[in-house]
PDB file of C-alpha atoms in Angstrom:
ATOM      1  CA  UNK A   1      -2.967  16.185   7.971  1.00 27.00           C
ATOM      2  CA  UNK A   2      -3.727  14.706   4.488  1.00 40.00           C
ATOM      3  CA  UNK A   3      -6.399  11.632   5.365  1.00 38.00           C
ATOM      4  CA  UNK A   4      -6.510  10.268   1.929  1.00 51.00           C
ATOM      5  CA  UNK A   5      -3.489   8.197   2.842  1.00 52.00           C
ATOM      6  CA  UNK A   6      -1.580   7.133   5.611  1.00 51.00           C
ATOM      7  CA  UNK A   7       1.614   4.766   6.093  1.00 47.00           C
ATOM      8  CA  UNK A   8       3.559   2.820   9.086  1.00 51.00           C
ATOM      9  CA  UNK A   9       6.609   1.522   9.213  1.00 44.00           C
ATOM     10  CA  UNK A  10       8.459  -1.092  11.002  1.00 43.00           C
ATOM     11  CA  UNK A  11      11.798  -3.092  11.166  1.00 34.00           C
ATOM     12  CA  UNK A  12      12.276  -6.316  12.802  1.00 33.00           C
ATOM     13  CA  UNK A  13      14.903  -9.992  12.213  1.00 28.00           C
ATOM     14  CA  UNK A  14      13.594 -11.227   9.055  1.00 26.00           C
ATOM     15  CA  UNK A  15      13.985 -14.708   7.707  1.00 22.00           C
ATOM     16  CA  UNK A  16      12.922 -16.462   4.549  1.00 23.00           C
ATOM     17  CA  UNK A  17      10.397 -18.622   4.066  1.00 23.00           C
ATOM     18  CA  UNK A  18       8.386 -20.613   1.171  1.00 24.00           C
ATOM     19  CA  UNK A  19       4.911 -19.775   0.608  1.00 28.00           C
ATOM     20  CA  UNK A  20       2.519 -21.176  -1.267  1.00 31.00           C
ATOM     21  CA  UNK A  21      -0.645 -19.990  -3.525  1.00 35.00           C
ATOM     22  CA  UNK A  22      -2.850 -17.057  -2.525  1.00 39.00           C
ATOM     23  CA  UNK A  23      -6.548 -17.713  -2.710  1.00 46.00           C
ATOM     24  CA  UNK A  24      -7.812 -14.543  -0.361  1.00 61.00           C
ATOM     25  CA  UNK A  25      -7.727 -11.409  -2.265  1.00 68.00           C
ATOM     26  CA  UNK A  26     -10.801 -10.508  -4.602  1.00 88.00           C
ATOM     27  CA  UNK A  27     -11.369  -8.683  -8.035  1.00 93.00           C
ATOM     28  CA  UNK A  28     -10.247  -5.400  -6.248  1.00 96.00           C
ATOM     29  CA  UNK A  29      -7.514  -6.862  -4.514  1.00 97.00           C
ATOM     30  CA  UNK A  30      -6.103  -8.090  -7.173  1.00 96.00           C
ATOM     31  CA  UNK A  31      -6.252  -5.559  -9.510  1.00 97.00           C
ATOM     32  CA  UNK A  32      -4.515  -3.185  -6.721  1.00 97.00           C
ATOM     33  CA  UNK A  33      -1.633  -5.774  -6.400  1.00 97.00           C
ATOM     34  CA  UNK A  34      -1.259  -5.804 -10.394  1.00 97.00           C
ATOM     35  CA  UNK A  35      -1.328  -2.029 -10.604  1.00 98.00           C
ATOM     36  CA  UNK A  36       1.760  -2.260  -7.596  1.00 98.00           C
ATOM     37  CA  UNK A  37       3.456  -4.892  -9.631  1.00 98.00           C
ATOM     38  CA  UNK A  38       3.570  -3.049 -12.407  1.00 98.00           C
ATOM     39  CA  UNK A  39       5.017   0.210 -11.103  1.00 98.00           C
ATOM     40  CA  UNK A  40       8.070  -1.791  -9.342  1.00 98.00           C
ATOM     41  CA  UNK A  41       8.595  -4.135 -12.697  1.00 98.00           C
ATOM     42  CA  UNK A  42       8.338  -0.905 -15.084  1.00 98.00           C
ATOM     43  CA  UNK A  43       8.835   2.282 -12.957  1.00 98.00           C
ATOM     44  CA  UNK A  44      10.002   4.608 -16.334  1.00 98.00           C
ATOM     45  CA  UNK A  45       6.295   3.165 -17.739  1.00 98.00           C
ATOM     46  CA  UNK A  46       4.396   4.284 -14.772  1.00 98.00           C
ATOM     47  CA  UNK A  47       5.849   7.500 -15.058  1.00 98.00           C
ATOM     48  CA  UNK A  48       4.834   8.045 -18.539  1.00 98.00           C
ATOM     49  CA  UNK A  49       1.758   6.741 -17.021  1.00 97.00           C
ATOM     50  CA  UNK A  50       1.592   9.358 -14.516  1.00 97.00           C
ATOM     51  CA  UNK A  51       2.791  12.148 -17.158  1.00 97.00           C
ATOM     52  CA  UNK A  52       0.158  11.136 -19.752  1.00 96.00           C
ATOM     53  CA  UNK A  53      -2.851  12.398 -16.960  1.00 94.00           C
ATOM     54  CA  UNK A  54      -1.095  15.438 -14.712  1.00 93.00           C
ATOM     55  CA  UNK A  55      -4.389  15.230 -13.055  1.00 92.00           C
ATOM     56  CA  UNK A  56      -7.081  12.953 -13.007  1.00 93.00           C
ATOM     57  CA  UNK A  57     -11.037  12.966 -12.665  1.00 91.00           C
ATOM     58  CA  UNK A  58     -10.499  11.644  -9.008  1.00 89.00           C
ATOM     59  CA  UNK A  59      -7.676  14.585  -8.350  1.00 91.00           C
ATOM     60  CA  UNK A  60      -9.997  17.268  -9.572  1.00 90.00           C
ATOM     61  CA  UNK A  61     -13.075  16.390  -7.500  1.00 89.00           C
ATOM     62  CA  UNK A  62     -10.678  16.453  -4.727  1.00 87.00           C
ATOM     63  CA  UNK A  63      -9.506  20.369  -5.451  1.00 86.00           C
ATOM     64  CA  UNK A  64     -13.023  20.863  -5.963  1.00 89.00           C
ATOM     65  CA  UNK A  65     -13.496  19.743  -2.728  1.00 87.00           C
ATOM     66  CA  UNK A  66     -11.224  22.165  -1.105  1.00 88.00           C
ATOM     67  CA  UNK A  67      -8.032  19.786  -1.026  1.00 86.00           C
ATOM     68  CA  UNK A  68      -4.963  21.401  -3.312  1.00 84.00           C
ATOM     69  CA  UNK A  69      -3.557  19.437  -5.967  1.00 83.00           C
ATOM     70  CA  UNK A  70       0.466  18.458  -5.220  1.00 90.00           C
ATOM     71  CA  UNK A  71       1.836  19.315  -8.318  1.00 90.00           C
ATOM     72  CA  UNK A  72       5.187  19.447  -6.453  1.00 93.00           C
ATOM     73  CA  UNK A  73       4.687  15.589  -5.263  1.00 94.00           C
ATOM     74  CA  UNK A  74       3.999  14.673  -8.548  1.00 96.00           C
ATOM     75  CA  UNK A  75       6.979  15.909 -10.381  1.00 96.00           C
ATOM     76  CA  UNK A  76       9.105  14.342  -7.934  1.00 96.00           C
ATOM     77  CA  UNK A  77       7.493  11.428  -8.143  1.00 97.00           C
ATOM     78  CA  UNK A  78       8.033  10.769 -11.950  1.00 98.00           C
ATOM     79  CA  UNK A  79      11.796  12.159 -10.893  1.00 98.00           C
ATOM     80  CA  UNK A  80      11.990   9.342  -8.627  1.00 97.00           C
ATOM     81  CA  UNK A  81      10.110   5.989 -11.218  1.00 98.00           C
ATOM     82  CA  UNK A  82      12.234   7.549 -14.213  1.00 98.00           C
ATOM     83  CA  UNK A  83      15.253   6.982 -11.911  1.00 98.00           C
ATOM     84  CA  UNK A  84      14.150   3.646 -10.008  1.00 98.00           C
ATOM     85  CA  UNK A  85      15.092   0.181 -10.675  1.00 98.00           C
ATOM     86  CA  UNK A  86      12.742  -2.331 -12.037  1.00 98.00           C
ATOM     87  CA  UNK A  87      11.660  -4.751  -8.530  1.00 98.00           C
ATOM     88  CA  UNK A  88      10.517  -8.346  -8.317  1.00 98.00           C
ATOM     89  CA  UNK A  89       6.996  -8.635  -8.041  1.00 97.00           C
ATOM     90  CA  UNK A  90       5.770  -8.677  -4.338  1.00 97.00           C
ATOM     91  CA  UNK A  91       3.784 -11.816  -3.815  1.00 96.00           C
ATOM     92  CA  UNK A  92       0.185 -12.083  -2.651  1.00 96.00           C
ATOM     93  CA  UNK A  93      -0.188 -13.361   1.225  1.00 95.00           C
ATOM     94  CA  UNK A  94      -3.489 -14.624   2.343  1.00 94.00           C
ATOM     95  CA  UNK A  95      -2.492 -14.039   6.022  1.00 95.00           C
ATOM     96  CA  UNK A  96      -1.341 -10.332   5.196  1.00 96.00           C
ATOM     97  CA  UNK A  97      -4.620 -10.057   3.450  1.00 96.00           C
ATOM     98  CA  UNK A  98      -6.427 -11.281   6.511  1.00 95.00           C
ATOM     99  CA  UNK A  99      -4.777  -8.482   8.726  1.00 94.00           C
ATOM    100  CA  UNK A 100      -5.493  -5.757   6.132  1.00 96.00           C
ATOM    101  CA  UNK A 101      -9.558  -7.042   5.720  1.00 95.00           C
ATOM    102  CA  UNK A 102      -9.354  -7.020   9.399  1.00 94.00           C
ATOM    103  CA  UNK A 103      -8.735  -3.618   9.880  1.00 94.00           C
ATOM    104  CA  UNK A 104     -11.214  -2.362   6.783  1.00 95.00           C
ATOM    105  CA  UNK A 105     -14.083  -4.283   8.569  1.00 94.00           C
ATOM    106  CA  UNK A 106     -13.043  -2.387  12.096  1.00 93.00           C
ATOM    107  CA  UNK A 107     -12.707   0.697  10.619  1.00 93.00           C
ATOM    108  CA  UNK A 108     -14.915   0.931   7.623  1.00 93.00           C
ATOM    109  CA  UNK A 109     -18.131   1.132   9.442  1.00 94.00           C
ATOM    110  CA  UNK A 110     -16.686   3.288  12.146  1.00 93.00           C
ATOM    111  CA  UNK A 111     -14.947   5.642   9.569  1.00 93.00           C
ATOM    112  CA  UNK A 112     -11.896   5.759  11.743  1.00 89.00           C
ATOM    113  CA  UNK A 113      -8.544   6.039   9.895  1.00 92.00           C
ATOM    114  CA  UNK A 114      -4.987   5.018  10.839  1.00 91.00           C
ATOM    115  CA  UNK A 115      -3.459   2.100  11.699  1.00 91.00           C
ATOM    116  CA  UNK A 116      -4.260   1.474  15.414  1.00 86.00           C
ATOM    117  CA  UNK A 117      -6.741  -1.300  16.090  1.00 80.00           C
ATOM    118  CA  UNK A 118     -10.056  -0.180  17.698  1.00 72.00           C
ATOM    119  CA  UNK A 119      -8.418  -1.436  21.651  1.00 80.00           C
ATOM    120  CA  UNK A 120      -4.721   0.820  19.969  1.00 85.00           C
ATOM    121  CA  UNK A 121      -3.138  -2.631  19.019  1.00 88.00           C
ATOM    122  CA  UNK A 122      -0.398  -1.292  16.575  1.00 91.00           C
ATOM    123  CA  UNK A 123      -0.327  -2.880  13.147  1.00 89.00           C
ATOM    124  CA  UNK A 124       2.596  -5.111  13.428  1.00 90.00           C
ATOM    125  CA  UNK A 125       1.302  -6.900  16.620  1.00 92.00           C
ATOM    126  CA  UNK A 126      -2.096  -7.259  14.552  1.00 93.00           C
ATOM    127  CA  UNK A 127      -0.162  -8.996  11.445  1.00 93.00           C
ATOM    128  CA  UNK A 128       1.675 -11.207  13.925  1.00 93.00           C
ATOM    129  CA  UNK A 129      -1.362 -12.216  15.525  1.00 93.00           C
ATOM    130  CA  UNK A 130      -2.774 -13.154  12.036  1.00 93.00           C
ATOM    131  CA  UNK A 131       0.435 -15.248  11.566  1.00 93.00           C
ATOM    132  CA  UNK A 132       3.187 -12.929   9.674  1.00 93.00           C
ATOM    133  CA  UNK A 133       6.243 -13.541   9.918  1.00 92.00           C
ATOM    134  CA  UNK A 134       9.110 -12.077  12.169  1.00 91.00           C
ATOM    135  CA  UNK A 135      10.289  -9.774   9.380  1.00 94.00           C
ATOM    136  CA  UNK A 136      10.645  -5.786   7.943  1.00 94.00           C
ATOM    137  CA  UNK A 137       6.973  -5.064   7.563  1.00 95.00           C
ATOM    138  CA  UNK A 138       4.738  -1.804   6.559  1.00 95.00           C
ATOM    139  CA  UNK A 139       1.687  -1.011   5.883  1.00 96.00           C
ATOM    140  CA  UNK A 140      -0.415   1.641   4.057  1.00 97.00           C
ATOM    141  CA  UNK A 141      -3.464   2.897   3.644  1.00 95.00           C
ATOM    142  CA  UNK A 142      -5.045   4.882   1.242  1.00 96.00           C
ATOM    143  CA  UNK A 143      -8.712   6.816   2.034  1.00 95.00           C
ATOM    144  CA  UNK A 144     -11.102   7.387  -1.085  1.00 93.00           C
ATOM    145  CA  UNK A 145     -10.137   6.312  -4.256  1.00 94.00           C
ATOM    146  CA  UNK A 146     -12.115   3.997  -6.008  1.00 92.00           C
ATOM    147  CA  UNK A 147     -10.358   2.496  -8.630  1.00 96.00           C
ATOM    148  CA  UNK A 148      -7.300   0.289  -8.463  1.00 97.00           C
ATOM    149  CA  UNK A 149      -5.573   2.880 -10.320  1.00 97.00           C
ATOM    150  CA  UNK A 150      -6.571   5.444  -8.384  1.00 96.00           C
ATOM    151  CA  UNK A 151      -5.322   3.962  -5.121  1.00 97.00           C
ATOM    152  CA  UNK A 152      -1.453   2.749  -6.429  1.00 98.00           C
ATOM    153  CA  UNK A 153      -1.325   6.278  -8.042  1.00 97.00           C
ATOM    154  CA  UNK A 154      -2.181   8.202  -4.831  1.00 95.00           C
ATOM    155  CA  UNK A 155       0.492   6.541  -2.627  1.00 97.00           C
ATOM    156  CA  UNK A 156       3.157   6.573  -5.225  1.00 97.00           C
ATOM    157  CA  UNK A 157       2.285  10.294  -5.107  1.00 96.00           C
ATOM    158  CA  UNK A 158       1.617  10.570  -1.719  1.00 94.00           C
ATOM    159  CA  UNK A 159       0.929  14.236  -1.323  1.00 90.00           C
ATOM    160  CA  UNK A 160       0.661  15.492   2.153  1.00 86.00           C
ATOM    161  CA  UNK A 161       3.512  13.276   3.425  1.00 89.00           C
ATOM    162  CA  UNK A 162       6.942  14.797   3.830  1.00 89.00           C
ATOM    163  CA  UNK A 163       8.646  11.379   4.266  1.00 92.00           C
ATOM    164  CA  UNK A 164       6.751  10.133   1.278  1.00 95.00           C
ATOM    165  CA  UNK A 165       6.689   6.630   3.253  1.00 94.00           C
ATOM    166  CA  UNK A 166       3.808   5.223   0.840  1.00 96.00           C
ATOM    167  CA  UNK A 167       6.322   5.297  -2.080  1.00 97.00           C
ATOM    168  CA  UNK A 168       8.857   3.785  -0.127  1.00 96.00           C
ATOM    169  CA  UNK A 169       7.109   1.223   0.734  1.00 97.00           C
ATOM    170  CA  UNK A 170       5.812   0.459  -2.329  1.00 98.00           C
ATOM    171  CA  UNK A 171       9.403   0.489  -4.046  1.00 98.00           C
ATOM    172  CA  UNK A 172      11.046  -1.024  -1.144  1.00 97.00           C
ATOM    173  CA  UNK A 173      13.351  -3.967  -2.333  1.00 97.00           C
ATOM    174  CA  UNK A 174      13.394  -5.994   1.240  1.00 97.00           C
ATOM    175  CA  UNK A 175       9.733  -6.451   0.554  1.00 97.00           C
ATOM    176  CA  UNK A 176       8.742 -10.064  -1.006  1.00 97.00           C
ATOM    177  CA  UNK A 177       4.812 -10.244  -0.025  1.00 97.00           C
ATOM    178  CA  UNK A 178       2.203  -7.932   0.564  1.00 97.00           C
ATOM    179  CA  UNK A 179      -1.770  -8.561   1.825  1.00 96.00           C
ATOM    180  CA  UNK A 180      -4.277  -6.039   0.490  1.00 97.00           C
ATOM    181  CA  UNK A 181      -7.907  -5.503   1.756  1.00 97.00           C
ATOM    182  CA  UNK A 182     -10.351  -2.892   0.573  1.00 97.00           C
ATOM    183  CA  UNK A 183     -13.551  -2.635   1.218  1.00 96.00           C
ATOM    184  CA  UNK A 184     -16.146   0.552   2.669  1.00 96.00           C
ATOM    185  CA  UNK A 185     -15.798   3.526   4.913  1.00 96.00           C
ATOM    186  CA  UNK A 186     -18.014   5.607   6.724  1.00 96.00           C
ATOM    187  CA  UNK A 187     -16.261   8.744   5.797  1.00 95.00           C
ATOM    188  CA  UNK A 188     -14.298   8.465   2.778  1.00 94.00           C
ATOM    189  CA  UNK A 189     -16.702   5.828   0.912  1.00 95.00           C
ATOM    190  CA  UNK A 190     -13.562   3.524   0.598  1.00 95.00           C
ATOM    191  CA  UNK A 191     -10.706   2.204   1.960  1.00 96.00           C
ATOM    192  CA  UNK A 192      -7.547   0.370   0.985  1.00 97.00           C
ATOM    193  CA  UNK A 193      -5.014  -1.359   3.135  1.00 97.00           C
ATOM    194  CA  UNK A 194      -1.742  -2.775   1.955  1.00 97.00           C
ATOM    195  CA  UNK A 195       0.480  -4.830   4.382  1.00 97.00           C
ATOM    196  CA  UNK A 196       3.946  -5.193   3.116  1.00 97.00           C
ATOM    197  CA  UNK A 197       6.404  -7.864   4.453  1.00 97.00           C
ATOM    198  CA  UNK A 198       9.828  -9.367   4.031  1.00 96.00           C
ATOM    199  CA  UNK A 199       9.339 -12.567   4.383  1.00 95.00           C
ATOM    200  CA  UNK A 200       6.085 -15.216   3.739  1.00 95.00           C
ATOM    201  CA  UNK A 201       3.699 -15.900   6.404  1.00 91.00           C
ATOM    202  CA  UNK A 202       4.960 -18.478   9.100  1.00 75.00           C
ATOM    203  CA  UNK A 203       1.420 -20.043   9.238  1.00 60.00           C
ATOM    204  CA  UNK A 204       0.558 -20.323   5.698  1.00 54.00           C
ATOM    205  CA  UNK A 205       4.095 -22.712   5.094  1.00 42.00           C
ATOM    206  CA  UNK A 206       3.508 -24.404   8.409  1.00 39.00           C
ATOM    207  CA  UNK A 207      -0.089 -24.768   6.491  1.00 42.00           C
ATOM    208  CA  UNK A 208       1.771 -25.819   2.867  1.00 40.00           C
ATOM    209  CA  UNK A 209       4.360 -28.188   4.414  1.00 38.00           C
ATOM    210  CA  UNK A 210       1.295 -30.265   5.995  1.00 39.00           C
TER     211      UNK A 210
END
Protein backbone atom coordinates (compact mmCIF):
# COMPACT_ATOMS: atom_id res chain seq x y z
CA UNK A 1 0.00 0.00 0.00
CA UNK A 2 1.59 3.32 -1.15
CA UNK A 3 1.21 5.73 2.23
CA UNK A 4 2.42 8.82 0.60
CA UNK A 5 -1.14 9.43 -0.50
CA UNK A 6 -4.45 8.35 0.08
CA UNK A 7 -8.04 9.40 -1.33
CA UNK A 8 -11.97 8.89 -0.39
CA UNK A 9 -14.71 9.33 -2.21
CA UNK A 10 -18.27 10.06 -1.75
CA UNK A 11 -21.60 10.99 -3.56
CA UNK A 12 -24.51 12.53 -2.00
CA UNK A 13 -27.86 15.35 -3.27
CA UNK A 14 -25.96 18.39 -3.89
CA UNK A 15 -27.33 21.87 -4.02
CA UNK A 16 -25.87 25.28 -4.67
CA UNK A 17 -25.12 27.72 -2.48
CA UNK A 18 -23.30 31.33 -2.20
CA UNK A 19 -20.29 31.58 -0.21
CA UNK A 20 -18.47 34.20 0.81
CA UNK A 21 -14.56 35.10 1.44
CA UNK A 22 -12.10 32.57 2.86
CA UNK A 23 -9.95 33.84 5.67
CA UNK A 24 -8.71 30.17 7.15
CA UNK A 25 -6.07 28.75 5.04
CA UNK A 26 -2.32 29.91 5.64
CA UNK A 27 0.88 30.54 3.45
CA UNK A 28 0.93 26.69 2.78
CA UNK A 29 -2.56 26.39 2.23
CA UNK A 30 -2.69 28.66 -0.09
CA UNK A 31 0.02 28.01 -2.12
CA UNK A 32 -1.35 24.21 -2.37
CA UNK A 33 -4.78 25.59 -3.58
CA UNK A 34 -2.87 27.86 -6.29
CA UNK A 35 -0.70 24.98 -7.43
CA UNK A 36 -4.46 22.89 -7.81
CA UNK A 37 -5.86 25.87 -9.57
CA UNK A 38 -3.45 25.98 -11.87
CA UNK A 39 -3.36 22.38 -13.06
CA UNK A 40 -7.37 22.43 -13.68
CA UNK A 41 -7.14 26.15 -15.46
CA UNK A 42 -3.95 24.99 -17.64
CA UNK A 43 -3.73 21.14 -17.60
CA UNK A 44 -1.42 21.03 -21.18
CA UNK A 45 0.98 23.63 -18.89
CA UNK A 46 1.20 21.35 -15.99
CA UNK A 47 2.13 18.70 -18.14
CA UNK A 48 4.97 20.45 -19.67
CA UNK A 49 5.45 21.15 -16.10
CA UNK A 50 5.59 17.64 -15.18
CA UNK A 51 7.73 16.73 -18.47
CA UNK A 52 10.31 19.49 -17.82
CA UNK A 53 11.42 17.40 -14.24
CA UNK A 54 10.68 13.37 -15.02
CA UNK A 55 11.81 13.15 -11.51
CA UNK A 56 12.32 15.40 -8.85
CA UNK A 57 14.71 15.88 -5.72
CA UNK A 58 11.68 14.73 -3.51
CA UNK A 59 11.05 11.51 -6.03
CA UNK A 60 14.66 10.48 -5.81
CA UNK A 61 15.06 10.52 -2.02
CA UNK A 62 12.04 8.45 -2.12
CA UNK A 63 13.75 5.54 -4.53
CA UNK A 64 16.58 6.05 -2.38
CA UNK A 65 14.54 5.16 0.26
CA UNK A 66 13.47 1.90 -1.11
CA UNK A 67 10.09 3.20 -2.76
CA UNK A 68 10.19 2.70 -6.88
CA UNK A 69 9.67 5.55 -8.99
CA UNK A 70 6.13 5.21 -11.23
CA UNK A 71 7.38 6.08 -14.38
CA UNK A 72 4.26 4.32 -15.76
CA UNK A 73 1.88 6.79 -13.58
CA UNK A 74 3.62 9.54 -14.82
CA UNK A 75 3.34 9.10 -18.49
CA UNK A 76 -0.20 8.57 -18.13
CA UNK A 77 -0.59 11.29 -16.24
CA UNK A 78 0.77 13.92 -18.78
CA UNK A 79 -1.51 11.55 -21.31
CA UNK A 80 -4.37 12.46 -19.28
CA UNK A 81 -3.53 16.95 -18.53
CA UNK A 82 -2.45 17.07 -22.37
CA UNK A 83 -5.96 15.67 -23.04
CA UNK A 84 -8.06 17.43 -20.12
CA UNK A 85 -10.15 20.41 -20.25
CA UNK A 86 -9.23 23.61 -18.63
CA UNK A 87 -11.71 23.70 -15.01
CA UNK A 88 -13.00 26.65 -13.02
CA UNK A 89 -11.02 27.33 -10.17
CA UNK A 90 -12.25 25.44 -6.99
CA UNK A 91 -12.92 27.98 -4.31
CA UNK A 92 -11.36 28.14 -0.86
CA UNK A 93 -13.90 26.99 2.14
CA UNK A 94 -13.03 27.92 5.62
CA UNK A 95 -15.36 25.16 6.96
CA UNK A 96 -13.69 22.48 4.56
CA UNK A 97 -10.46 23.84 5.85
CA UNK A 98 -11.60 23.36 9.40
CA UNK A 99 -12.38 19.56 8.74
CA UNK A 100 -9.06 19.01 6.92
CA UNK A 101 -6.88 20.97 10.04
CA UNK A 102 -8.99 18.80 12.13
CA UNK A 103 -7.84 15.70 11.01
CA UNK A 104 -3.88 16.91 10.60
CA UNK A 105 -4.01 17.91 14.35
CA UNK A 106 -5.59 14.18 15.20
CA UNK A 107 -3.36 12.51 13.19
CA UNK A 108 -0.18 14.44 12.93
CA UNK A 109 1.03 13.78 16.36
CA UNK A 110 -0.22 10.25 16.33
CA UNK A 111 1.30 9.56 12.81
CA UNK A 112 -1.80 7.68 11.85
CA UNK A 113 -2.83 7.95 8.16
CA UNK A 114 -6.19 7.60 6.39
CA UNK A 115 -9.21 9.17 6.60
CA UNK A 116 -11.04 7.66 9.64
CA UNK A 117 -11.27 9.92 12.67
CA UNK A 118 -9.39 8.67 15.79
CA UNK A 119 -13.27 7.10 17.35
CA UNK A 120 -13.55 5.64 12.95
CA UNK A 121 -15.91 8.66 12.17
CA UNK A 122 -15.65 8.53 8.27
CA UNK A 123 -14.68 11.77 6.57
CA UNK A 124 -17.92 12.88 5.21
CA UNK A 125 -19.77 12.69 8.62
CA UNK A 126 -16.63 14.76 9.97
CA UNK A 127 -17.13 17.60 7.13
CA UNK A 128 -20.84 17.62 7.91
CA UNK A 129 -20.28 18.02 11.41
CA UNK A 130 -17.97 21.03 10.59
CA UNK A 131 -20.91 22.42 8.52
CA UNK A 132 -20.44 21.18 4.68
CA UNK A 133 -22.88 21.00 2.73
CA UNK A 134 -25.18 18.04 1.57
CA UNK A 135 -23.21 17.61 -1.65
CA UNK A 136 -20.54 15.20 -3.91
CA UNK A 137 -17.56 15.47 -1.63
CA UNK A 138 -13.83 13.84 -1.50
CA UNK A 139 -11.06 14.12 0.12
CA UNK A 140 -7.29 13.42 -0.19
CA UNK A 141 -4.41 13.19 1.47
CA UNK A 142 -1.03 13.26 0.61
CA UNK A 143 1.96 11.90 3.26
CA UNK A 144 5.51 13.65 2.97
CA UNK A 145 6.02 16.18 0.62
CA UNK A 146 7.03 19.38 1.67
CA UNK A 147 6.51 21.79 -0.81
CA UNK A 148 3.25 22.92 -2.35
CA UNK A 149 4.52 21.63 -5.49
CA UNK A 150 5.48 18.64 -4.29
CA UNK A 151 2.11 17.72 -2.81
CA UNK A 152 -0.34 18.77 -6.13
CA UNK A 153 2.33 16.87 -8.20
CA UNK A 154 2.18 13.63 -6.15
CA UNK A 155 -1.64 13.22 -6.32
CA UNK A 156 -1.95 14.23 -9.89
CA UNK A 157 0.54 11.34 -10.22
CA UNK A 158 -0.72 9.28 -7.73
CA UNK A 159 1.47 6.25 -8.01
CA UNK A 160 0.43 3.28 -6.04
CA UNK A 161 -3.29 3.83 -6.75
CA UNK A 162 -4.93 1.79 -9.47
CA UNK A 163 -8.10 3.97 -9.51
CA UNK A 164 -5.91 7.01 -9.58
CA UNK A 165 -8.81 8.68 -7.34
CA UNK A 166 -6.38 11.69 -6.28
CA UNK A 167 -6.39 12.89 -9.95
CA UNK A 168 -9.90 12.53 -10.21
CA UNK A 169 -10.60 14.38 -7.67
CA UNK A 170 -8.50 16.98 -8.36
CA UNK A 171 -9.89 17.32 -12.08
CA UNK A 172 -13.33 16.57 -11.10
CA UNK A 173 -15.76 19.21 -12.70
CA UNK A 174 -18.80 18.76 -9.98
CA UNK A 175 -16.29 20.15 -7.56
CA UNK A 176 -16.73 24.11 -6.76
CA UNK A 177 -14.80 24.36 -3.20
CA UNK A 178 -12.20 22.63 -1.56
CA UNK A 179 -10.63 23.09 2.32
CA UNK A 180 -6.94 22.28 2.66
CA UNK A 181 -4.98 21.75 5.97
CA UNK A 182 -1.36 20.77 6.32
CA UNK A 183 0.51 20.75 9.01
CA UNK A 184 3.10 17.81 10.92
CA UNK A 185 3.25 14.08 11.19
CA UNK A 186 4.81 11.76 13.35
CA UNK A 187 5.85 9.49 10.61
CA UNK A 188 6.06 11.12 7.39
CA UNK A 189 7.23 14.71 8.77
CA UNK A 190 4.13 16.19 6.91
CA UNK A 191 0.83 15.96 5.99
CA UNK A 192 -1.67 17.44 3.58
CA UNK A 193 -5.40 17.15 3.50
CA UNK A 194 -7.64 18.39 0.76
CA UNK A 195 -11.49 18.25 1.17
CA UNK A 196 -13.25 18.67 -2.07
CA UNK A 197 -17.00 19.60 -2.32
CA UNK A 198 -19.79 20.45 -4.69
CA UNK A 199 -21.37 22.89 -3.21
CA UNK A 200 -20.32 25.94 -0.45
CA UNK A 201 -20.58 25.36 3.14
CA UNK A 202 -24.24 25.64 4.57
CA UNK A 203 -22.85 27.42 7.72
CA UNK A 204 -20.52 29.83 6.28
CA UNK A 205 -23.76 31.48 3.96
CA UNK A 206 -26.08 31.02 6.89
CA UNK A 207 -22.89 33.04 8.49
CA UNK A 208 -22.70 35.65 5.20
CA UNK A 209 -26.48 36.20 4.89
CA UNK A 210 -26.45 37.47 8.71
Amino acid sequence: MNLRSIHAWLCAPAFALAMGGAAFGGPMEDAVLAEVNFARAYPQEYARRLLSEPVTAWERALEAGGQPYDHEAFLEAVDQLQRQEPLPPLKADDVLAGAAFEHVALQGPAGLVGHSGVNGERFYNRLRRHGAAEAIAAENIAYGPATPADVVRELIIDSGVPSRGHRRNIFHASFEVVGIGCGGHRDYSTMCVMDFSGAPSLSRTRQAEE
